[in-house]
PDB file of C-alpha atoms in Angstrom:
ATOM      1  CA  ALA A   1     -16.956  30.029 -11.452  1.00  0.00           C
ATOM      2  CA  GLY A   2     -16.242  26.581  -9.997  1.00  0.00           C
ATOM      3  CA  GLN A   3     -18.559  23.716  -9.020  1.00  0.00           C
ATOM      4  CA  PRO A   4     -21.647  25.084  -7.315  1.00  0.00           C
ATOM      5  CA  LEU A   5     -21.800  24.496  -3.644  1.00  0.00           C
ATOM      6  CA  ASN A   6     -23.658  21.825  -1.977  1.00  0.00           C
ATOM      7  CA  TYR A   7     -23.627  22.867   1.807  1.00  0.00           C
ATOM      8  CA  LYS A   8     -26.932  21.268   2.483  1.00  0.00           C
ATOM      9  CA  THR A   9     -26.198  17.773   2.365  1.00  0.00           C
ATOM     10  CA  SER A  10     -21.956  17.673   1.681  1.00  0.00           C
ATOM     11  CA  ILE A  11     -19.998  18.569   5.408  1.00  0.00           C
ATOM     12  CA  VAL A  12     -17.411  19.823   2.749  1.00  0.00           C
ATOM     13  CA  ASP A  13     -19.074  22.482   1.199  1.00  0.00           C
ATOM     14  CA  LEU A  14     -20.938  24.012   3.875  1.00  0.00           C
ATOM     15  CA  LEU A  15     -17.268  23.848   5.395  1.00  0.00           C
ATOM     16  CA  LYS A  16     -16.012  25.801   2.411  1.00  0.00           C
ATOM     17  CA  LEU A  17     -19.049  28.315   1.844  1.00  0.00           C
ATOM     18  CA  LEU A  18     -18.157  28.832   6.059  1.00  0.00           C
ATOM     19  CA  GLY A  19     -15.219  29.920   5.566  1.00  0.00           C
ATOM     20  CA  LEU A  20     -13.445  26.832   7.045  1.00  0.00           C
ATOM     21  CA  ASP A  21     -10.907  24.671   6.917  1.00  0.00           C
ATOM     22  CA  SER A  22     -12.754  21.442   5.009  1.00  0.00           C
ATOM     23  CA  SER A  23      -9.476  18.980   4.601  1.00  0.00           C
ATOM     24  CA  LEU A  24     -10.467  15.625   6.330  1.00  0.00           C
ATOM     25  CA  GLN A  25      -8.058  16.409   9.599  1.00  0.00           C
ATOM     26  CA  SER A  26      -9.856  19.312  10.040  1.00  0.00           C
ATOM     27  CA  ARG A  27     -13.066  17.452  10.060  1.00  0.00           C
ATOM     28  CA  LYS A  28     -12.205  15.430  12.529  1.00  0.00           C
ATOM     29  CA  GLU A  29     -10.456  17.815  14.975  1.00  0.00           C
ATOM     30  CA  LEU A  30     -13.771  18.938  14.346  1.00  0.00           C
ATOM     31  CA  ALA A  31     -15.427  16.960  14.957  1.00  0.00           C
ATOM     32  CA  SER A  32     -13.245  15.683  18.643  1.00  0.00           C
ATOM     33  CA  GLU A  33     -14.022  19.477  20.036  1.00  0.00           C
ATOM     34  CA  LEU A  34     -17.731  18.381  19.477  1.00  0.00           C
ATOM     35  CA  HIS A  35     -17.529  14.920  21.374  1.00  0.00           C
ATOM     36  CA  TYR A  36     -19.191  12.727  18.824  1.00  0.00           C
ATOM     37  CA  SER A  37     -17.562   9.804  20.161  1.00  0.00           C
ATOM     38  CA  GLY A  38     -17.477   7.187  16.532  1.00  0.00           C
ATOM     39  CA  SER A  39     -14.488   6.450  15.076  1.00  0.00           C
ATOM     40  CA  THR A  40     -12.757   8.754  12.634  1.00  0.00           C
ATOM     41  CA  ASP A  41     -12.139   6.830  10.317  1.00  0.00           C
ATOM     42  CA  ASP A  42     -15.703   6.132   9.486  1.00  0.00           C
ATOM     43  CA  THR A  43     -15.364   9.387   7.882  1.00  0.00           C
ATOM     44  CA  ALA A  44     -18.938   9.045   6.165  1.00  0.00           C
ATOM     45  CA  THR A  45     -20.663   8.719   9.207  1.00  0.00           C
ATOM     46  CA  MET A  46     -18.386  11.216  11.206  1.00  0.00           C
ATOM     47  CA  ASN A  47     -19.881  13.522   7.879  1.00  0.00           C
ATOM     48  CA  VAL A  48     -23.470  13.365   8.078  1.00  0.00           C
ATOM     49  CA  TRP A  49     -23.684  13.715  12.502  1.00  0.00           C
ATOM     50  CA  LEU A  50     -21.034  16.469  11.487  1.00  0.00           C
ATOM     51  CA  ILE A  51     -23.184  18.637   9.375  1.00  0.00           C
ATOM     52  CA  LYS A  52     -26.374  18.009  11.621  1.00  0.00           C
ATOM     53  CA  GLN A  53     -23.653  19.341  14.395  1.00  0.00           C
ATOM     54  CA  VAL A  54     -22.918  22.112  12.290  1.00  0.00           C
ATOM     55  CA  TYR A  55     -25.628  23.280  11.122  1.00  0.00           C
ATOM     56  CA  ALA A  56     -26.954  23.503  14.813  1.00  0.00           C
ATOM     57  CA  GLU A  57     -23.992  24.846  16.430  1.00  0.00           C
ATOM     58  CA  LEU A  58     -24.982  28.005  13.715  1.00  0.00           C
ATOM     59  CA  ALA A  59     -27.912  27.836  14.845  1.00  0.00           C
ATOM     60  CA  LYS A  60     -27.701  28.375  18.551  1.00  0.00           C
ATOM     61  CA  ASN A  61     -24.676  30.697  17.661  1.00  0.00           C
ATOM     62  CA  GLY A  62     -26.908  33.462  15.379  1.00  0.00           C
ATOM     63  CA  GLY A  63     -25.866  31.704  12.811  1.00  0.00           C
ATOM     64  CA  LYS A  64     -22.219  33.144  12.698  1.00  0.00           C
ATOM     65  CA  VAL A  65     -19.226  30.733  12.702  1.00  0.00           C
ATOM     66  CA  PRO A  66     -18.414  30.310  16.727  1.00  0.00           C
ATOM     67  CA  ALA A  67     -15.262  32.409  16.791  1.00  0.00           C
ATOM     68  CA  ASP A  68     -13.491  29.627  17.976  1.00  0.00           C
ATOM     69  CA  TRP A  69     -13.993  27.437  15.321  1.00  0.00           C
ATOM     70  CA  THR A  70     -11.579  30.047  13.086  1.00  0.00           C
ATOM     71  CA  HIS A  71      -7.982  28.648  15.332  1.00  0.00           C
TER      72      HIS A  71
END
């Protein structure tokens, strides 16, 4: 059923796996919520930063998606 998700290196695949919107606009909003200070127009850099932050938030939250992310 489709391509395997590469959730360890792809923020899009990780968000899909977590049941979250992986669109560019949603990733920009999530980056903003997590206080990303770079340019959201530099999507490659933002995505690398974002995947690290998402894993850190999951770790802090016992492996669960923070409730305020599912808006």
